[in-house]
C-alpha cells in the first residue's frame, strides 16, 4: 500500500489476517468495495455477503455487476460521482444497506454452498452423459 495513503489514515494496512479476523473485518465493514474491471468470480464479494455486508462494484465488470443485480446485495458505479453517490446512500440508509447485505447472504447460501454447487455439477453431468432423446428414429425403406 502506498505510504502516503497509510499516513493519511484514509486506509489501514492490516497485513495478514487469520480467517476469523478476515470475517470479523467483513462483518464490521459498512460496505465492501470491489472496483476491479477484470473479475471472473470475486470470492471477496461472496465472503462479504456471508457476513451480511453489502457490496459496491464497478458497472463495467459484467460478473460483479450481475452478481449485485441478481442478488440485490449491492450497488454498482461507473464514475467517481456515481461511486460517491452510492457510498453516501449506503451510509445514509443503514437499514436498507443491511437488507442488501442480507440479500447477498441469501444469494450465496442459495447458489454457492457445497450442496448447491455439487447439485448443479451432478445435474450437468447427468444431462451430458444421459441426454434426453429429442429425435424420432426414422424408418428407412418403410
Backbone as JSON Lines, residues from 0, in Angstrom:
{"i":0,"aa":"X","n":[0.85,-1.16,0.0],"ca":[0.0,0.0,0.0],"c":[0.9,1.24,0.0]}
{"i":1,"aa":"X","n":[0.58,2.25,-0.8],"ca":[1.41,3.46,-0.84],"c":[1.51,4.12,0.53]}
{"i":2,"aa":"X","n":[2.72,4.55,0.86],"ca":[2.97,5.14,2.18],"c":[2.11,6.38,2.43]}
{"i":3,"aa":"X","n":[1.9,7.22,1.4],"ca":[1.11,8.44,1.61],"c":[-0.34,8.12,1.95]}
{"i":4,"aa":"X","n":[-0.86,7.03,1.44],"ca":[-2.23,6.63,1.77],"c":[-2.31,6.14,3.21]}
{"i":5,"aa":"X","n":[-1.34,5.37,3.64],"ca":[-1.31,4.88,5.01],"c":[-1.15,6.04,5.98]}
{"i":6,"aa":"X","n":[-0.26,6.97,5.65],"ca":[-0.01,8.11,6.53],"c":[-1.22,9.03,6.65]}
{"i":7,"aa":"X","n":[-2.08,9.06,5.64],"ca":[-3.23,9.95,5.69],"c":[-4.35,9.4,6.57]}
{"i":8,"aa":"X","n":[-4.2,8.18,7.06],"ca":[-5.22,7.49,7.86],"c":[-6.5,7.24,7.08]}
{"i":9,"aa":"X","n":[-6.44,7.34,5.75],"ca":[-7.61,7.04,4.92],"c":[-7.79,5.54,4.76]}
{"i":10,"aa":"X","n":[-6.71,4.8,4.97],"ca":[-6.76,3.35,4.82],"c":[-5.79,2.73,5.8]}
{"i":11,"aa":"X","n":[-6.06,1.5,6.15],"ca":[-5.19,0.79,7.09],"c":[-4.71,-0.5,6.44]}
{"i":12,"aa":"X","n":[-3.42,-0.72,6.51],"ca":[-2.86,-1.98,6.04],"c":[-2.87,-2.93,7.22]}
{"i":13,"aa":"X","n":[-3.77,-3.88,7.2],"ca":[-3.91,-4.81,8.31],"c":[-2.93,-5.96,8.24]}
{"i":14,"aa":"X","n":[-2.21,-6.08,7.13],"ca":[-1.29,-7.19,6.98],"c":[-2.05,-8.5,6.87]}
{"i":15,"aa":"X","n":[-1.39,-9.6,7.2],"ca":[-2.02,-10.91,7.13],"c":[-3.05,-11.04,8.24]}
{"i":16,"aa":"X","n":[-4.2,-11.57,7.9],"ca":[-5.26,-11.8,8.88],"c":[-5.59,-13.28,8.92]}
{"i":17,"aa":"X","n":[-5.92,-13.75,10.09],"ca":[-6.44,-15.12,10.2],"c":[-7.82,-15.15,9.54]}
{"i":18,"aa":"X","n":[-8.33,-16.32,9.3],"ca":[-9.66,-16.45,8.7],"c":[-10.7,-15.75,9.57]}
{"i":19,"aa":"X","n":[-10.64,-15.97,10.88],"ca":[-11.61,-15.34,11.78],"c":[-11.49,-13.82,11.74]}
{"i":20,"aa":"X","n":[-10.25,-13.3,11.76],"ca":[-10.06,-11.85,11.7],"c":[-10.59,-11.28,10.39]}
{"i":21,"aa":"X","n":[-10.39,-12.01,9.3],"ca":[-10.89,-11.56,7.99],"c":[-12.41,-11.46,8.02]}
{"i":22,"aa":"X","n":[-13.08,-12.48,8.52],"ca":[-14.54,-12.45,8.57],"c":[-15.05,-11.41,9.56]}
{"i":23,"aa":"X","n":[-14.33,-11.2,10.65],"ca":[-14.69,-10.14,11.59],"c":[-14.6,-8.77,10.91]}
{"i":24,"aa":"X","n":[-13.57,-8.59,10.07],"ca":[-13.41,-7.32,9.34],"c":[-14.56,-7.13,8.35]}
{"i":25,"aa":"X","n":[-14.91,-8.17,7.62],"ca":[-16.06,-8.08,6.71],"c":[-17.32,-7.69,7.48]}
{"i":26,"aa":"X","n":[-17.56,-8.34,8.6],"ca":[-18.77,-8.1,9.38],"c":[-18.8,-6.69,9.95]}
{"i":27,"aa":"X","n":[-17.64,-6.13,10.26],"ca":[-17.58,-4.79,10.84],"c":[-17.63,-3.69,9.77]}
{"i":28,"aa":"X","n":[-17.43,-4.06,8.52],"ca":[-17.4,-3.07,7.44],"c":[-18.8,-2.57,7.11]}
{"i":29,"aa":"X","n":[-18.88,-1.33,6.69],"ca":[-20.14,-0.77,6.22],"c":[-20.45,-1.28,4.83]}
{"i":30,"aa":"X","n":[-19.42,-1.43,4.01],"ca":[-19.56,-1.89,2.63],"c":[-18.22,-2.45,2.17]}
{"i":31,"aa":"X","n":[-18.27,-3.41,1.27],"ca":[-17.06,-3.9,0.61],"c":[-17.05,-3.3,-0.79]}
{"i":32,"aa":"X","n":[-15.99,-2.59,-1.13],"ca":[-15.86,-2.03,-2.47],"c":[-14.93,-2.92,-3.29]}
{"i":33,"aa":"X","n":[-15.43,-3.39,-4.44],"ca":[-14.66,-4.22,-5.36],"c":[-14.67,-3.5,-6.71]}
{"i":34,"aa":"X","n":[-13.71,-2.57,-6.93],"ca":[-13.73,-1.75,-8.15],"c":[-13.09,-2.4,-9.37]}
{"i":35,"aa":"X","n":[-12.61,-3.62,-9.25],"ca":[-11.92,-4.28,-10.36],"c":[-12.83,-4.43,-11.58]}
{"i":36,"aa":"X","n":[-12.24,-4.25,-12.74],"ca":[-12.96,-4.45,-14.0],"c":[-12.79,-5.86,-14.54]}
{"i":37,"aa":"X","n":[-11.91,-6.65,-13.93],"ca":[-11.5,-7.92,-14.51],"c":[-11.69,-9.1,-13.56]}
{"i":38,"aa":"X","n":[-12.86,-9.24,-13.0],"ca":[-13.13,-10.35,-12.1],"c":[-13.79,-11.49,-12.87]}
{"i":39,"aa":"X","n":[-13.43,-12.7,-12.5],"ca":[-14.09,-13.86,-13.09],"c":[-15.06,-14.5,-12.09]}
{"i":40,"aa":"X","n":[-14.95,-14.14,-10.82],"ca":[-15.88,-14.64,-9.8],"c":[-16.0,-13.66,-8.63]}
{"i":41,"aa":"X","n":[-14.93,-13.27,-8.0],"ca":[-14.86,-12.38,-6.84],"c":[-15.29,-13.05,-5.55]}
{"i":42,"aa":"X","n":[-14.39,-13.87,-5.05],"ca":[-14.63,-14.56,-3.78],"c":[-14.84,-13.56,-2.64]}
{"i":43,"aa":"X","n":[-14.17,-12.39,-2.71],"ca":[-14.33,-11.42,-1.62],"c":[-15.77,-10.91,-1.53]}
{"i":44,"aa":"X","n":[-16.46,-10.81,-2.66],"ca":[-17.88,-10.41,-2.6],"c":[-18.68,-11.46,-1.84]}
{"i":45,"aa":"X","n":[-18.44,-12.71,-2.16],"ca":[-19.19,-13.79,-1.51],"c":[-18.89,-13.83,-0.01]}
{"i":46,"aa":"X","n":[-17.61,-13.64,0.34],"ca":[-17.22,-13.63,1.75],"c":[-17.88,-12.47,2.49]}
{"i":47,"aa":"X","n":[-17.92,-11.29,1.86],"ca":[-18.57,-10.14,2.49],"c":[-20.07,-10.39,2.66]}
{"i":48,"aa":"X","n":[-20.68,-10.96,1.63],"ca":[-22.12,-11.24,1.72],"c":[-22.43,-12.27,2.79]}
{"i":49,"aa":"X","n":[-21.58,-13.27,2.97],"ca":[-21.8,-14.24,4.05],"c":[-21.89,-13.52,5.39]}
{"i":50,"aa":"X","n":[-21.17,-12.41,5.51],"ca":[-21.19,-11.61,6.74],"c":[-22.25,-10.51,6.69]}
{"i":51,"aa":"X","n":[-23.13,-10.57,5.69],"ca":[-24.24,-9.62,5.51],"c":[-23.76,-8.19,5.28]}
{"i":52,"aa":"X","n":[-22.63,-8.06,4.6],"ca":[-22.09,-6.75,4.25],"c":[-22.39,-6.47,2.78]}
{"i":53,"aa":"X","n":[-23.03,-5.33,2.47],"ca":[-23.32,-5.03,1.07],"c":[-22.04,-4.72,0.29]}
{"i":54,"aa":"X","n":[-22.17,-4.76,-1.03],"ca":[-21.01,-4.53,-1.88],"c":[-21.25,-3.36,-2.82]}
{"i":55,"aa":"X","n":[-20.15,-2.8,-3.29],"ca":[-20.15,-1.7,-4.24],"c":[-19.14,-2.07,-5.31]}
{"i":56,"aa":"X","n":[-19.6,-2.27,-6.55],"ca":[-18.74,-2.78,-7.62],"c":[-18.79,-1.86,-8.83]}
{"i":57,"aa":"X","n":[-17.82,-2.03,-9.72],"ca":[-17.77,-1.23,-10.93],"c":[-18.76,-1.76,-11.96]}
{"i":58,"aa":"X","n":[-19.51,-0.87,-12.56],"ca":[-20.53,-1.26,-13.55],"c":[-19.96,-1.94,-14.77]}
{"i":59,"aa":"X","n":[-18.69,-1.66,-15.1],"ca":[-18.09,-2.23,-16.3],"c":[-17.52,-3.62,-16.1]}
{"i":60,"aa":"X","n":[-17.65,-4.18,-14.91],"ca":[-17.27,-5.57,-14.68],"c":[-18.57,-6.38,-14.71]}
{"i":61,"aa":"X","n":[-18.78,-7.06,-15.83],"ca":[-20.05,-7.77,-16.03],"c":[-20.34,-8.78,-14.93]}
{"i":62,"aa":"X","n":[-19.31,-9.48,-14.47],"ca":[-19.51,-10.54,-13.48],"c":[-20.0,-9.97,-12.15]}
{"i":63,"aa":"X","n":[-19.28,-9.01,-11.6],"ca":[-19.66,-8.49,-10.29],"c":[-20.94,-7.67,-10.37]}
{"i":64,"aa":"X","n":[-21.14,-6.96,-11.47],"ca":[-22.39,-6.21,-11.63],"c":[-23.58,-7.17,-11.66]}
{"i":65,"aa":"X","n":[-23.45,-8.27,-12.41],"ca":[-24.56,-9.23,-12.48],"c":[-24.82,-9.88,-11.13]}
{"i":66,"aa":"X","n":[-23.76,-10.24,-10.41],"ca":[-23.95,-10.77,-9.06],"c":[-24.73,-9.77,-8.21]}
{"i":67,"aa":"X","n":[-24.35,-8.49,-8.27],"ca":[-25.03,-7.46,-7.48],"c":[-26.5,-7.34,-7.86]}
{"i":68,"aa":"X","n":[-26.75,-7.34,-9.17],"ca":[-28.13,-7.18,-9.63],"c":[-28.98,-8.4,-9.31]}
{"i":69,"aa":"X","n":[-28.45,-9.59,-9.56],"ca":[-29.22,-10.81,-9.3],"c":[-29.52,-11.01,-7.82]}
{"i":70,"aa":"X","n":[-28.55,-10.66,-6.99],"ca":[-28.7,-10.89,-5.55],"c":[-29.44,-9.77,-4.83]}
{"i":71,"aa":"X","n":[-29.33,-8.56,-5.36],"ca":[-29.82,-7.4,-4.61],"c":[-28.89,-7.05,-3.46]}
{"i":72,"aa":"X","n":[-27.66,-7.6,-3.51],"ca":[-26.72,-7.45,-2.41],"c":[-25.79,-6.26,-2.48]}
{"i":73,"aa":"X","n":[-25.96,-5.41,-3.48],"ca":[-25.07,-4.27,-3.56],"c":[-25.44,-3.32,-4.68]}
{"i":74,"aa":"X","n":[-24.62,-2.32,-4.82],"ca":[-24.8,-1.29,-5.84],"c":[-23.61,-1.31,-6.78]}
{"i":75,"aa":"X","n":[-23.75,-0.64,-7.93],"ca":[-22.62,-0.53,-8.84],"c":[-22.5,0.9,-9.36]}
{"i":76,"aa":"X","n":[-21.3,1.25,-9.75],"ca":[-20.98,2.61,-10.18],"c":[-20.11,2.57,-11.43]}
{"i":77,"aa":"X","n":[-20.15,3.65,-12.21],"ca":[-19.33,3.74,-13.39],"c":[-18.31,4.89,-13.27]}
{"i":78,"aa":"X","n":[-18.63,5.91,-12.5],"ca":[-17.76,7.08,-12.38],"c":[-17.52,7.39,-10.9]}
{"i":79,"aa":"X","n":[-16.6,8.32,-10.67],"ca":[-16.35,8.71,-9.28],"c":[-17.61,9.31,-8.66]}
{"i":80,"aa":"X","n":[-18.33,10.14,-9.42],"ca":[-19.55,10.74,-8.88],"c":[-20.58,9.68,-8.5]}
{"i":81,"aa":"X","n":[-20.73,8.65,-9.34],"ca":[-21.65,7.57,-9.01],"c":[-21.16,6.79,-7.79]}
{"i":82,"aa":"X","n":[-19.85,6.56,-7.72],"ca":[-19.27,5.88,-6.56],"c":[-19.6,6.65,-5.29]}
{"i":83,"aa":"X","n":[-19.33,7.96,-5.31],"ca":[-19.58,8.79,-4.13],"c":[-21.07,8.79,-3.78]}
{"i":84,"aa":"X","n":[-21.92,8.87,-4.79],"ca":[-23.36,8.85,-4.54],"c":[-23.83,7.54,-3.93]}
{"i":85,"aa":"X","n":[-23.32,6.43,-4.44],"ca":[-23.67,5.12,-3.88],"c":[-23.19,4.99,-2.44]}
{"i":86,"aa":"X","n":[-21.95,5.41,-2.21],"ca":[-21.4,5.32,-0.86],"c":[-22.19,6.19,0.1]}
{"i":87,"aa":"X","n":[-22.51,7.42,-0.31],"ca":[-23.33,8.29,0.53],"c":[-24.68,7.64,0.84]}
{"i":88,"aa":"X","n":[-25.31,7.04,-0.19],"ca":[-26.61,6.42,0.01],"c":[-26.52,5.29,1.02]}
{"i":89,"aa":"X","n":[-25.5,4.44,0.88],"ca":[-25.33,3.33,1.83],"c":[-25.13,3.84,3.25]}
{"i":90,"aa":"X","n":[-24.34,4.9,3.4],"ca":[-24.09,5.46,4.73],"c":[-25.34,6.12,5.31]}
{"i":91,"aa":"X","n":[-26.16,6.73,4.46],"ca":[-27.36,7.42,4.92],"c":[-28.55,6.49,5.12]}
{"i":92,"aa":"X","n":[-28.46,5.27,4.61],"ca":[-29.57,4.31,4.7],"c":[-29.07,2.98,5.26]}
{"i":93,"aa":"X","n":[-28.67,2.97,6.54],"ca":[-28.08,1.74,7.1],"c":[-29.04,0.55,7.13]}
{"i":94,"aa":"X","n":[-30.33,0.8,7.3],"ca":[-31.28,-0.31,7.32],"c":[-31.35,-0.98,5.95]}
{"i":95,"aa":"X","n":[-31.47,-0.17,4.89],"ca":[-31.51,-0.72,3.54],"c":[-30.17,-1.35,3.17]}
{"i":96,"aa":"X","n":[-29.07,-0.76,3.62],"ca":[-27.75,-1.34,3.35],"c":[-27.64,-2.72,4.0]}
{"i":97,"aa":"X","n":[-28.13,-2.83,5.24],"ca":[-28.1,-4.13,5.91],"c":[-29.0,-5.14,5.19]}
{"i":98,"aa":"X","n":[-30.15,-4.69,4.71],"ca":[-31.03,-5.58,3.94],"c":[-30.34,-6.06,2.67]}
{"i":99,"aa":"X","n":[-29.56,-5.18,2.04],"ca":[-28.78,-5.6,0.86],"c":[-27.79,-6.68,1.25]}
{"i":100,"aa":"X","n":[-27.09,-6.48,2.36],"ca":[-26.15,-7.48,2.83],"c":[-26.83,-8.81,3.1]}
{"i":101,"aa":"X","n":[-28.02,-8.76,3.68],"ca":[-28.79,-9.99,3.94],"c":[-29.2,-10.66,2.63]}
{"i":102,"aa":"X","n":[-29.57,-9.86,1.63],"ca":[-29.93,-10.42,0.33],"c":[-28.72,-11.09,-0.31]}
{"i":103,"aa":"X","n":[-27.55,-10.48,-0.16],"ca":[-26.32,-11.09,-0.67],"c":[-26.03,-12.41,0.03]}
{"i":104,"aa":"X","n":[-26.23,-12.45,1.35],"ca":[-26.0,-13.69,2.1],"c":[-26.95,-14.79,1.63]}
{"i":105,"aa":"X","n":[-28.2,-14.45,1.4],"ca":[-29.17,-15.44,0.91],"c":[-28.77,-15.94,-0.48]}
{"i":106,"aa":"X","n":[-28.26,-15.05,-1.32],"ca":[-27.81,-15.42,-2.67],"c":[-26.66,-16.42,-2.6]}
{"i":107,"aa":"X","n":[-25.69,-16.15,-1.73],"ca":[-24.56,-17.07,-1.57],"c":[-25.07,-18.41,-1.06]}
{"i":108,"aa":"X","n":[-25.93,-18.37,-0.06],"ca":[-26.47,-19.61,0.53],"c":[-27.22,-20.43,-0.52]}
{"i":109,"aa":"X","n":[-27.96,-19.77,-1.37],"ca":[-28.76,-20.47,-2.38],"c":[-27.91,-21.0,-3.54]}
{"i":110,"aa":"X","n":[-26.86,-20.27,-3.91],"ca":[-26.12,-20.6,-5.13],"c":[-24.72,-21.17,-4.95]}
{"i":111,"aa":"X","n":[-24.08,-20.94,-3.81],"ca":[-22.66,-21.25,-3.74],"c":[-22.23,-22.1,-2.55]}
{"i":112,"aa":"X","n":[-23.17,-22.73,-1.86],"ca":[-22.77,-23.7,-0.85],"c":[-22.29,-24.96,-1.57]}
{"i":113,"aa":"X","n":[-21.6,-25.83,-0.85],"ca":[-21.14,-27.08,-1.47],"c":[-22.31,-27.85,-2.06]}
{"i":114,"aa":"X","n":[-23.4,-27.93,-1.32],"ca":[-24.56,-28.69,-1.8],"c":[-25.13,-28.09,-3.08]}
{"i":115,"aa":"X","n":[-25.22,-26.76,-3.14],"ca":[-25.78,-26.11,-4.33],"c":[-24.87,-26.32,-5.55]}
{"i":116,"aa":"X","n":[-23.58,-26.12,-5.36],"ca":[-22.63,-26.28,-6.48],"c":[-22.58,-27.74,-6.92]}
{"i":117,"aa":"X","n":[-22.5,-28.65,-5.97],"ca":[-22.45,-30.07,-6.3],"c":[-23.73,-30.51,-7.01]}
{"i":118,"aa":"X","n":[-24.87,-30.0,-6.57],"ca":[-26.13,-30.34,-7.22],"c":[-26.15,-29.91,-8.68]}
{"i":119,"aa":"X","n":[-25.67,-28.69,-8.95],"ca":[-25.61,-28.22,-10.34],"c":[-24.63,-29.04,-11.16]}
{"i":120,"aa":"X","n":[-23.48,-29.36,-10.57],"ca":[-22.48,-30.16,-11.28],"c":[-23.03,-31.54,-11.61]}
{"i":121,"aa":"X","n":[-23.65,-32.19,-10.65],"ca":[-24.22,-33.52,-10.9],"c":[-25.34,-33.46,-11.94]}
{"i":122,"aa":"X","n":[-26.15,-32.42,-11.88],"ca":[-27.19,-32.25,-12.9],"c":[-26.61,-32.09,-14.29]}
{"i":123,"aa":"X","n":[-25.54,-31.32,-14.39],"ca":[-24.86,-31.14,-15.67],"c":[-24.3,-32.46,-16.17]}
{"i":124,"aa":"X","n":[-23.63,-33.19,-15.28],"ca":[-23.03,-34.47,-15.69],"c":[-24.1,-35.47,-16.12]}
{"i":125,"aa":"X","n":[-25.2,-35.53,-15.38],"ca":[-26.28,-36.45,-15.75],"c":[-26.85,-36.09,-17.13]}
{"i":126,"aa":"X","n":[-27.06,-34.8,-17.34],"ca":[-27.61,-34.36,-18.63],"c":[-26.64,-34.62,-19.77]}
{"i":127,"aa":"X","n":[-25.36,-34.5,-19.49],"ca":[-24.35,-34.72,-20.52],"c":[-24.19,-36.2,-20.83]}
{"i":128,"aa":"X","n":[-24.18,-37.02,-19.81],"ca":[-23.97,-38.45,-20.0],"c":[-25.22,-39.18,-20.47]}
{"i":129,"aa":"X","n":[-26.37,-38.66,-20.11],"ca":[-27.64,-39.3,-20.47],"c":[-28.6,-38.24,-21.02]}
{"i":130,"aa":"X","n":[-28.29,-37.71,-22.21],"ca":[-29.17,-36.65,-22.74],"c":[-30.54,-37.22,-23.12]}
{"i":131,"aa":"X","n":[-31.57,-36.43,-22.96],"ca":[-32.9,-36.9,-23.36],"c":[-32.95,-37.04,-24.88]}
{"i":132,"aa":"X","n":[-33.71,-38.01,-25.35],"ca":[-33.86,-38.19,-26.8],"c":[-34.81,-37.12,-27.32]}
{"i":133,"aa":"X","n":[-34.34,-36.37,-28.27],"ca":[-35.16,-35.3,-28.83],"c":[-35.47,-35.54,-30.3]}
{"i":134,"aa":"X","n":[-35.23,-36.74,-30.75],"ca":[-35.48,-37.05,-32.15],"c":[-36.25,-38.37,-32.22]}
{"i":135,"aa":"X","n":[-36.89,-38.58,-33.3],"ca":[-37.59,-39.84,-33.52],"c":[-36.77,-40.67,-34.49]}
{"i":136,"aa":"X","n":[-36.73,-41.95,-34.24],"ca":[-36.0,-42.83,-35.14],"c":[-36.73,-42.89,-36.48]}
{"i":137,"aa":"X","n":[-36.0,-42.67,-37.53],"ca":[-36.59,-42.75,-38.87],"c":[-36.64,-44.21,-39.32]}
{"i":138,"aa":"X","n":[-37.69,-44.55,-39.95],"ca":[-37.8,-45.9,-40.5],"c":[-37.4,-45.81,-41.97]}
{"i":139,"aa":"X","n":[-36.3,-46.42,-42.28],"ca":[-35.78,-46.35,-43.64],"c":[-36.36,-47.49,-44.46]}
{"i":140,"aa":"X","n":[-36.83,-47.17,-45.65],"ca":[-37.35,-48.17,-46.57],"c":[-38.74,-48.66,-46.23]}
{"i":141,"aa":"X","n":[-39.42,-47.98,-45.36],"ca":[-40.77,-48.44,-45.0],"c":[-41.79,-47.98,-45.99]}
